[in-house]
Coordinates of C-alpha atoms in Angstrom, one line a residue:
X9 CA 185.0 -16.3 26.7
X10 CA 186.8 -12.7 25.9
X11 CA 184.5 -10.2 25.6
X12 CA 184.3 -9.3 21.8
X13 CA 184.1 -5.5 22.6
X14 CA 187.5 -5.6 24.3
X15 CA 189.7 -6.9 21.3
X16 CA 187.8 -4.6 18.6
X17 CA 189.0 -1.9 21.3
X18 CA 192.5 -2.8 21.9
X19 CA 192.9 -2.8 17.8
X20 CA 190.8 0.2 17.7
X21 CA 193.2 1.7 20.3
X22 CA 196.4 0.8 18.5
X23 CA 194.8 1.5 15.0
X24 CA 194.5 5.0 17.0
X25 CA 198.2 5.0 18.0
X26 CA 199.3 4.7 14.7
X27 CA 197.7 7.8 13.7
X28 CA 198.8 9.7 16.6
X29 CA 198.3 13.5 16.6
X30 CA 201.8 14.3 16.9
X31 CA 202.7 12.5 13.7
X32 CA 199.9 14.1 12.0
X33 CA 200.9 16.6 8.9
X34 CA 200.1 20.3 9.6
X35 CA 197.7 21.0 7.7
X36 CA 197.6 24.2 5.2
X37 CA 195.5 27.2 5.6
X38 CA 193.0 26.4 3.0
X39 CA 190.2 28.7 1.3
X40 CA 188.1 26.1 2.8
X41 CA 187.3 22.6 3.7
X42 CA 185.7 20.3 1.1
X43 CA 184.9 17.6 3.3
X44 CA 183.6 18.4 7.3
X45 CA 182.8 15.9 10.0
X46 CA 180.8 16.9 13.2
X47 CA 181.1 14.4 15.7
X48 CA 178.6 14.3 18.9
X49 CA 178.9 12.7 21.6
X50 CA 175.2 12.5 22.7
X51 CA 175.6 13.2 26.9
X52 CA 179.3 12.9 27.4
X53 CA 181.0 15.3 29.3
X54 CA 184.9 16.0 30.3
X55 CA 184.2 12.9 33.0
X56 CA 183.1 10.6 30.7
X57 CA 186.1 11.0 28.0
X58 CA 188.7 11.1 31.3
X59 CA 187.2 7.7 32.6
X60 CA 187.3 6.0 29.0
X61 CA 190.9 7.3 28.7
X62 CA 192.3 5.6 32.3
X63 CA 190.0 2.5 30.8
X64 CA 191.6 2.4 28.3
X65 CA 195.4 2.6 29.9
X66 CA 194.5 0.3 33.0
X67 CA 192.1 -2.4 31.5
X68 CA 193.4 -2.4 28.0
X69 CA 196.9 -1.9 28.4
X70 CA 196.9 0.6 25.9
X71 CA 199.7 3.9 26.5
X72 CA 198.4 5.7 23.5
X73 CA 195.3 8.8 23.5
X74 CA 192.4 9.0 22.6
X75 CA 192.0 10.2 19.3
X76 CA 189.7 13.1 20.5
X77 CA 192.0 14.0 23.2
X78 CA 195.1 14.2 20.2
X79 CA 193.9 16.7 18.6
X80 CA 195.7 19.7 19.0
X81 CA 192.5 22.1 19.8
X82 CA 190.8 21.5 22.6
X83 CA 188.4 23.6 24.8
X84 CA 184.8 23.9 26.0
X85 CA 181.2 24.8 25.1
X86 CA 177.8 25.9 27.4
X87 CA 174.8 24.0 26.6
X88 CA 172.0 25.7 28.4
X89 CA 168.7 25.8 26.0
X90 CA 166.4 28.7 25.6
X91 CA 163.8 27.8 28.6
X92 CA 166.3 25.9 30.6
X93 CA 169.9 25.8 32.1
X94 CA 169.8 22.5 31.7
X95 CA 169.0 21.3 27.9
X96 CA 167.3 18.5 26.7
X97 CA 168.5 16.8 23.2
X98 CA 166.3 18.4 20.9
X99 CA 167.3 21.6 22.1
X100 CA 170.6 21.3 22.3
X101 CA 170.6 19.3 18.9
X102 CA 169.4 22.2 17.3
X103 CA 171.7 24.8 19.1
X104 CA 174.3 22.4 17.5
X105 CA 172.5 22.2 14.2
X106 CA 171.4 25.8 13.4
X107 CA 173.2 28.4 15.9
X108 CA 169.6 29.0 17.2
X109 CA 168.2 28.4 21.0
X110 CA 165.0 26.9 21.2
X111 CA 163.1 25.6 24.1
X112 CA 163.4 22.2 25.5
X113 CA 161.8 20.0 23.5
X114 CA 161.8 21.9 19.9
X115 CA 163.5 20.7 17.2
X116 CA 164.4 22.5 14.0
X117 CA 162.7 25.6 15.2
X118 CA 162.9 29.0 17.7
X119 CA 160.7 29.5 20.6
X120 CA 158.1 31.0 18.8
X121 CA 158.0 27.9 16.2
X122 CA 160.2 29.8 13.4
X123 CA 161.6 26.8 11.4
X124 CA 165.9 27.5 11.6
X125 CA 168.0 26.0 9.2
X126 CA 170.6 23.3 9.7
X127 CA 174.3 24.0 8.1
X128 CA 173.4 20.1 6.8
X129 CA 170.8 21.9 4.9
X130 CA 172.9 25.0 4.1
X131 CA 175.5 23.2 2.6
X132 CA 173.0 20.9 0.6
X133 CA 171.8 23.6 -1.0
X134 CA 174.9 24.1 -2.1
X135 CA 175.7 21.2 -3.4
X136 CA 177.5 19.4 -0.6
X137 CA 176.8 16.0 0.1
X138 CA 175.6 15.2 3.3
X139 CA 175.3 11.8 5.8
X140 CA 173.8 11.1 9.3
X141 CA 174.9 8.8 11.2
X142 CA 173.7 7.4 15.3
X143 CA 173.7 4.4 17.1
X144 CA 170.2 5.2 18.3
X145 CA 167.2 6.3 16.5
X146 CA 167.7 8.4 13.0
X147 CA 164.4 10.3 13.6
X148 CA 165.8 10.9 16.9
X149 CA 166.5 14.1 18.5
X150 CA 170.2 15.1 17.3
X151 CA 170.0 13.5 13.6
X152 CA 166.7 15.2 13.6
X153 CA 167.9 18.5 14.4
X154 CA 170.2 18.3 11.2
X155 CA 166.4 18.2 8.8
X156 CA 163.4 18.6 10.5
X157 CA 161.1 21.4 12.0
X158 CA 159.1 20.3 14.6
X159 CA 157.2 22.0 17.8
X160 CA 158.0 18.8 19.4
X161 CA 160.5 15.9 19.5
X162 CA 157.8 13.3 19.7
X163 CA 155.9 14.0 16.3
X164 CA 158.1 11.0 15.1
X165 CA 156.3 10.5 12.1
X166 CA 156.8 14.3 10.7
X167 CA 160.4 14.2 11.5
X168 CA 161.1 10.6 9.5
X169 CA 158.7 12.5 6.4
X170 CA 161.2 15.2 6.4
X171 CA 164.2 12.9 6.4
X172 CA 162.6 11.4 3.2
X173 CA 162.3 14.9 1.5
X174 CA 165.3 16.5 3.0
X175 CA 167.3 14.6 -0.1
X176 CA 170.1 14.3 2.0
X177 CA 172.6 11.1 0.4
X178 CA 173.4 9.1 3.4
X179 CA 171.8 8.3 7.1
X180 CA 172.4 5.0 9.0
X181 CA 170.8 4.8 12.6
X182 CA 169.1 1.8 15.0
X183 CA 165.7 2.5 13.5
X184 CA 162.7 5.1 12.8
X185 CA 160.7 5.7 15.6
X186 CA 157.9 6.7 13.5
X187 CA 157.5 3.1 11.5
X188 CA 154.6 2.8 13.7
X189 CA 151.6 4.3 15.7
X190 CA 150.6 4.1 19.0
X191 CA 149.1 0.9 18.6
X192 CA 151.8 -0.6 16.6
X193 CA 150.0 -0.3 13.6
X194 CA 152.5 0.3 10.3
X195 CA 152.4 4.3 9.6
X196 CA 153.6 4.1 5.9
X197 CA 156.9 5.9 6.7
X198 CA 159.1 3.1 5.0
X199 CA 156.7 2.9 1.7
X200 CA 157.2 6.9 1.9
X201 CA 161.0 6.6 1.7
X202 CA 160.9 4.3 -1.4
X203 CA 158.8 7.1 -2.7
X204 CA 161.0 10.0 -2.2
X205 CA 163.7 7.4 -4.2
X206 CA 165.6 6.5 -0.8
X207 CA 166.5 3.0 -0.1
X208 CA 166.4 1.5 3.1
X209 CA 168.8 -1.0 3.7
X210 CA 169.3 -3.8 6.8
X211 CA 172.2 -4.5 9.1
X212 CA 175.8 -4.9 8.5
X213 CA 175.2 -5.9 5.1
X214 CA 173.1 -3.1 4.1
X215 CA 176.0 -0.8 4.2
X216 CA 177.4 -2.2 1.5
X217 CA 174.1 -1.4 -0.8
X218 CA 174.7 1.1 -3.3
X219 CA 172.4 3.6 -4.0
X220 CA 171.7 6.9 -4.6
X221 CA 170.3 7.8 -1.5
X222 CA 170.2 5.2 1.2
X223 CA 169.1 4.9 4.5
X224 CA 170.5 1.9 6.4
X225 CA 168.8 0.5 9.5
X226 CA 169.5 -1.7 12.5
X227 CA 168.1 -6.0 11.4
X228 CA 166.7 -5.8 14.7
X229 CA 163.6 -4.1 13.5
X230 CA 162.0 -3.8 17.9
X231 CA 164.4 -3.0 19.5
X232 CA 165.0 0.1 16.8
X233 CA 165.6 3.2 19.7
X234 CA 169.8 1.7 20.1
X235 CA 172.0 -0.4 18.3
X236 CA 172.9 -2.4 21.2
X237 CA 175.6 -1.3 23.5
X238 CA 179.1 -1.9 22.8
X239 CA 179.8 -3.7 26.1
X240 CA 177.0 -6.1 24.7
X241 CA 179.0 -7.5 21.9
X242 CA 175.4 -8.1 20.1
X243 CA 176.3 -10.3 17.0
X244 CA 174.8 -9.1 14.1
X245 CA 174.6 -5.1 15.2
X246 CA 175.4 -1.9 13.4
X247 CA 178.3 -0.4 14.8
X248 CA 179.6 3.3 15.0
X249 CA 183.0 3.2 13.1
X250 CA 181.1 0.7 10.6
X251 CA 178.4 3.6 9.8
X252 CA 180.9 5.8 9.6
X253 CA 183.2 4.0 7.3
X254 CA 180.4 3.6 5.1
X255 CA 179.6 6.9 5.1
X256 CA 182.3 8.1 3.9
X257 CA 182.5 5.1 0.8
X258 CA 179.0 6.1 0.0
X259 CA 179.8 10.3 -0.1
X260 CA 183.1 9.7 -1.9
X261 CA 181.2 8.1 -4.6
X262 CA 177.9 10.5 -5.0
X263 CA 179.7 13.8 -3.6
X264 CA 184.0 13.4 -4.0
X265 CA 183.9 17.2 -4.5
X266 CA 182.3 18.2 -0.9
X267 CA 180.4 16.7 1.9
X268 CA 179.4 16.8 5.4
X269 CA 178.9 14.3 7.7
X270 CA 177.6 14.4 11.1
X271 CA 178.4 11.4 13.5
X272 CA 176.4 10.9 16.8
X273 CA 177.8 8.4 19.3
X274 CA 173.8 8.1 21.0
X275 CA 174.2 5.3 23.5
X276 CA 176.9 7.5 25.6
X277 CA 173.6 9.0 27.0
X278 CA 171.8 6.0 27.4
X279 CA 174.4 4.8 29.7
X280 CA 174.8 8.3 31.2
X281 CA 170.7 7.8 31.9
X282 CA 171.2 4.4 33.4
X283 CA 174.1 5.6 35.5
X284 CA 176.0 2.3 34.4
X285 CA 179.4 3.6 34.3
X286 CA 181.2 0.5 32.6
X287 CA 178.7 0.8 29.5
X288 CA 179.7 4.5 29.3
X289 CA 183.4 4.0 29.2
X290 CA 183.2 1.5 26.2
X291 CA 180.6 3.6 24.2
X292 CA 182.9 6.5 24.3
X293 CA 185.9 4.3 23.3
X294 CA 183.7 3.0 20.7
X295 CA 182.6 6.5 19.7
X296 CA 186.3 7.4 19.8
X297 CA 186.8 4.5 17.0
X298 CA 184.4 6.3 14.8
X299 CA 186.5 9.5 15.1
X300 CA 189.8 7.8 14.5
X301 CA 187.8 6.5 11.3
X302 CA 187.2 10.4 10.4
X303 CA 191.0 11.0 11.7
X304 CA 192.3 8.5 9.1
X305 CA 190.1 10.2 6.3
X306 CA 191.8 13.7 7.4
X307 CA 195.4 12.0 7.3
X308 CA 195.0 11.2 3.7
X309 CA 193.0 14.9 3.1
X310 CA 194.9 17.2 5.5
X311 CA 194.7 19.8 3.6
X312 CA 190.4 20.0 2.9
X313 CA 189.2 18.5 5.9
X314 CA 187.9 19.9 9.4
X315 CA 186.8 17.7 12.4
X316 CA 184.7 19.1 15.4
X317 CA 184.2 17.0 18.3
X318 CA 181.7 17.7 20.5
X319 CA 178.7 17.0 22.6
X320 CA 175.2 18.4 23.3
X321 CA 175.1 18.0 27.0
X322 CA 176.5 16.0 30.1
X323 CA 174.3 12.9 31.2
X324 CA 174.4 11.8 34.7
X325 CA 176.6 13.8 36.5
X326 CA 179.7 11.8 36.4
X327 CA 182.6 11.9 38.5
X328 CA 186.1 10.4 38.1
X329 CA 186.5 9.4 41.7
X330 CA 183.9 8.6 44.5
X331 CA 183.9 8.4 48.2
X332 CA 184.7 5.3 48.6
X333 CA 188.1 5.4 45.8
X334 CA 189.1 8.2 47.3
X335 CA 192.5 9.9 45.6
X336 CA 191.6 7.3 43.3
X337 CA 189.8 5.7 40.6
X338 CA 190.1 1.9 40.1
X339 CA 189.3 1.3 36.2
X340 CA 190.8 -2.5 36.7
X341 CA 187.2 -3.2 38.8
X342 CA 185.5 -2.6 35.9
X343 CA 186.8 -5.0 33.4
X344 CA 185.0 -7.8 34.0
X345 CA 181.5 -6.1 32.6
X346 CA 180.1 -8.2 30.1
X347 CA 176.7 -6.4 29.9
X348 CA 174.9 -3.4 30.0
X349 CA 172.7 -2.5 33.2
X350 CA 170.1 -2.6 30.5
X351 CA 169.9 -5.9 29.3
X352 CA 170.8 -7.4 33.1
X353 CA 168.1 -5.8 33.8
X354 CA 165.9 -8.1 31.0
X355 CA 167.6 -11.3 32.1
X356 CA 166.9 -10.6 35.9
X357 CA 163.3 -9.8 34.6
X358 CA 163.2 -13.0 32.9
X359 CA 164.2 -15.2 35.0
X360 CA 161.1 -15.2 36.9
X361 CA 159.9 -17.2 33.1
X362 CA 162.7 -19.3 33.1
X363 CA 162.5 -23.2 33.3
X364 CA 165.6 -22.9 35.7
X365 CA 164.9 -22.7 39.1
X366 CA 167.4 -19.6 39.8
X367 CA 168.7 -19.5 43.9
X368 CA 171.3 -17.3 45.0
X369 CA 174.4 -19.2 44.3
X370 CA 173.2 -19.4 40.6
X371 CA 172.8 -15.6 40.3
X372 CA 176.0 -15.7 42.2
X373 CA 178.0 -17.6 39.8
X374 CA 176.3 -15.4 37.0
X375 CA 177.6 -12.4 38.5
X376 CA 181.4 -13.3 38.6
X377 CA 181.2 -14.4 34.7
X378 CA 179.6 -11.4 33.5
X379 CA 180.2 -8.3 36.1
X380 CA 183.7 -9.7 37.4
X381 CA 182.4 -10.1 41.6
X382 CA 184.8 -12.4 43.1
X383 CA 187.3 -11.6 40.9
X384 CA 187.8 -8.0 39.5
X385 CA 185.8 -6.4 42.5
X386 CA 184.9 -7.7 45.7
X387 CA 181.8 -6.8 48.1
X388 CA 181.4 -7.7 52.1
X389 CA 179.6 -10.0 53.3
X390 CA 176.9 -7.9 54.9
X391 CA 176.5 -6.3 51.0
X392 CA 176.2 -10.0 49.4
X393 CA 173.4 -11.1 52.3
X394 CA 171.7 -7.5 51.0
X395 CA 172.0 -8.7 47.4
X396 CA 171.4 -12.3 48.2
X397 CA 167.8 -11.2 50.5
X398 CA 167.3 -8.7 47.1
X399 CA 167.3 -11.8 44.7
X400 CA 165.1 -13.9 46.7
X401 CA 162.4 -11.3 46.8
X402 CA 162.8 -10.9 43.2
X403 CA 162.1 -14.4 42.4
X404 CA 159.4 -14.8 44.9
X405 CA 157.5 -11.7 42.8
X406 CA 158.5 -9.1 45.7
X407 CA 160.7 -6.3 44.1
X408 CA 161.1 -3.2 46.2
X409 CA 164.0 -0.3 45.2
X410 CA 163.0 0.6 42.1
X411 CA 164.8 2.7 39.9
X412 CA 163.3 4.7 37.1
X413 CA 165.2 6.7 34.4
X414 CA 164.5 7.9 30.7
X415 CA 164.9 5.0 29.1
X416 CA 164.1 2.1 31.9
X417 CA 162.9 1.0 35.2
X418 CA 165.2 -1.3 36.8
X419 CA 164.5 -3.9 39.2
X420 CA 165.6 -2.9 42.7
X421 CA 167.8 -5.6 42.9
X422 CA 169.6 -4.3 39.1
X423 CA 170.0 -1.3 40.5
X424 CA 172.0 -2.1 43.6
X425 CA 174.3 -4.3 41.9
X426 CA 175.1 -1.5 40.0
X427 CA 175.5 1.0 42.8
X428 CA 177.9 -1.2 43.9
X429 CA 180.1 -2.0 40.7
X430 CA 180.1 1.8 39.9
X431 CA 181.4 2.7 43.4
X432 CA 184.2 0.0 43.0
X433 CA 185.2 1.1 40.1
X434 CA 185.0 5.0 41.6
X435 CA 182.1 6.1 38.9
X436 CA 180.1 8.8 41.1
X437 CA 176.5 10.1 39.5
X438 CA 174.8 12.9 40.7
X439 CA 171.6 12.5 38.5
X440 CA 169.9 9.9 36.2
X441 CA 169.3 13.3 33.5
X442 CA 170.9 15.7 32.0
X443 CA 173.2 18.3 33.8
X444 CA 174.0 22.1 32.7
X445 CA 178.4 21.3 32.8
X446 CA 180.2 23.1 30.0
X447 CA 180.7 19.6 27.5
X448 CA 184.3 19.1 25.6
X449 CA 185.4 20.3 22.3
X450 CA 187.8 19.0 20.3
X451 CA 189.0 19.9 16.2
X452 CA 191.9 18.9 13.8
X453 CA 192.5 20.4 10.2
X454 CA 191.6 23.1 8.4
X455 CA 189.9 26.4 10.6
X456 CA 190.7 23.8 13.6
X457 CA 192.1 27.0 15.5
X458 CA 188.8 28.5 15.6
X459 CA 187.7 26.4 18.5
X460 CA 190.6 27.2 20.7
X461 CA 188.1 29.3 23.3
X462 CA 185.0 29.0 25.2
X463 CA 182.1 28.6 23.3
X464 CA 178.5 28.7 23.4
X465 CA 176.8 25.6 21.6
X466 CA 175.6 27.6 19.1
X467 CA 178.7 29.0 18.4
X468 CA 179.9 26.1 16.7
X469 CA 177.8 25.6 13.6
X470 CA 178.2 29.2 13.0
X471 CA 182.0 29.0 13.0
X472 CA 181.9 25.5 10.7
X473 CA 179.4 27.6 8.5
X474 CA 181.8 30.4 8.1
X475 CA 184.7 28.1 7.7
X476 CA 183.3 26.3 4.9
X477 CA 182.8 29.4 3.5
X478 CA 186.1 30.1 3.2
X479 CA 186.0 33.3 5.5

């Protein structure tokens, strides 16, 4: 069976083609923009857009660009937070946010706890409308950064509070962290959102619910820190370009006059955590879709729309290229990934409750359907006896190798299999966290040419501040 992701990609990809920077109109030097989208890439660095972009030519068979690499304006930013060289989300969320360093950690606030205001909220106050949008938690750090004012990232409960009186029109996201207490009792937060007059609406379907304000959640109400991962194809899931399309239906009917949107593609770090290099490549293609989403909006508007691109920080270290590729990376060893390290790491997990008796030849099989060995990438047979001795111990309760990261532990036996699809495929990591690399920019439309140069992060909302002032 074709892998659902792939063909929403390949008409993503030639939906992209179609509206090919080249062919854009140039748009004119406007007072200012009425409508402004701030797209994050949530941990992906020049690496990972360069690996989704050779993806996307040697598995897809696509010859176009990626929308963010069409846009005429390209250049960097430095993401280093107040206490570290190396940020963590919340602060670089609110460097992006609020043109303020914090510590690591912070959200909404300085070092010294001074709450900082968002442009979200700067522009609200204005009368803008305004819409945030993730594939992983909307009381998470980055959306958070865009409302609350916390000491703390974790206070998940405050932060969803504030999302219910920030009055903001639109948020979509996988879930809110703070629907429950340590001991998975219900804190009220949902009641507390019906009594701040927004609605919360479920799945797919939900984003068609019209309201005034509305706040539209993953169905999948436990697993509610991710969507699901693109390379997951999980039926039933919230998608990026989905959330953002209906974004954009729901602002164009409260707020046609002005609105801002921000955009977080979430999961990029998640696979950048796992160091699962296949996952990563299809969430920035699918993040990619959501921008070509925004792109389409600013082909019909070119003349009162901006779009920044960015990111708050690198995850994992990637490298395009290993040392075992060589002057080469070999995309095509990647195609055959069906799932996410994540969720073969639940099924290998599982399968010591499963009513099948699992041997090595059945993993084996399992393997070349969903991870392409045998077929798309090959191993010797010194590394199958290692894999096959791995999986024995596994199912006979013995599980050495271990691999812990933000968001997982994976089985030892996980995380060689892997190792070894990643170097294949010539996907080097340097780190399962966050690095201090300078992260991409991108922008199209109008005050696009003031991200032509070096930036700091919290450059940016200053200069899409000043923009949409019209100066």
């Amino acid at each position: 069976m074709k892998n659902r992701f792939l063909i929403s990609a390949l008409i993503g990809a030639a939906a992209v083609a179609a509206v090919a920077a080249p062919k854009a109109p140039k748009a004119a030097q406007a007072a200012a923009p009425k409508y402004i989208f701030y797209m994050i890439g949530d941990g992906m660095g020049w690496s990972h857009v360069t690996n989704a972009q050779l993806f996307m030519e040697d598995v897809l068979g696509c010859d176009s660009t990626l929308t963010m690499l069409s846009m005429p304006v390209a250049s960097s930013a430095r993401t280093h937070s107040a206490s570290s060289r190396v940020t963590d989300s919340a602060a670089a969320g609110t460097a992006l946010s609020t043109g303020y360093k914090t510590n690591n950690g912070m959200l909404g606030v300085t070092p010294d706890t001074t709450a900082v205001t968002s442009i979200a909220k700067t522009l609200f106050d204005r009368g803008w409308g305004v819409g945030l949008i993730s594939t992983v938690a909307i009381d998470d750090a980055t959306p958070g950064a865009f409302y609350a004012h916390v000491p703390s990232r974790g206070e998940f409960l405050t932060i969803g509070r504030q999302l219910a009186e920030s009055g903001y029109q639109f948020a979509a996201g996988s879930g809110l962290l703070g629907r429950l207490d340590s001991k998975g009792e219900s804190t009220g937060l949902t009641d507390y959102f019906a009594e701040k007059g927004m609605k919360i609406a479920y799945g797919p379907e939900g984003l068609n619910e019209v309201a005034d304000r509305l706040l539209v959640l993953s169905a999948d109400t436990l697993r509610n820190w991710n969507v699901g991962f693109a390379v997951d194809s999980v039926p039933g899931a919230l998608t990026l370009p989905a959330m953002t399309e209906a974004g954009i239906r729901h602002l164009m009917r409260t707020n046609p006059d002005h609105f801002f949107m921000m955009v977080e593609g979430g999961s990029i770090d998640h696979g950048g955590h796992a160091n699962d290099g296949g996952t990563i490549v299809r969430e920035v293609l699918n993040f990619d879709e959501a921008i070509g989403v925004a792109y389409r909006f600013y082909l019909a508007h070119p003349d009162e729309t901006l779009i920044v691109v960015t990111a708050d920080h690198e995850t994992g270290g990637m490298s395009v290229g290993n040392n075992h590729t060589g002057y080469s990376v070999q995309s095509a060893k990647n195609a055959g990934q069906k799932i996410s390290k994540d969720l073969f790491n639940e099924k290998i997990k599982s399968l010591a409750h499963d009513r099948r008796l699992w041997r090595w030849d059945d993993m084996k099989e399992y393997l070349a359907e969903n991870l392409g060995l045998g077929t798309n990438f090959t191993i010797t047979p010194e590394e199958e006896k290692e894999l096959a001795d791995s999986f024995n111990a596994m199912m006979e309760g013995r599980n050495t190798g271990e691999q812990k990261t933000l968001y997982a532990t994976f089985d030892g036996f996980t995380a060689r299999v892997f190792e070894l699809l990643n170097r294949e495929a010539g996907f080097g990591f340097t780190t399962s966290k966050h690095t201090g690399t300078p992260v991409p920019v991108f922008a199209v439309g109008v005050g696009a040419d003031r991200f032509s140069r070096l930036a700091d992060n919290t450059d940016l909302p200053r200069r899409i501040l000043s923009i949409a002032e019209g100066k």
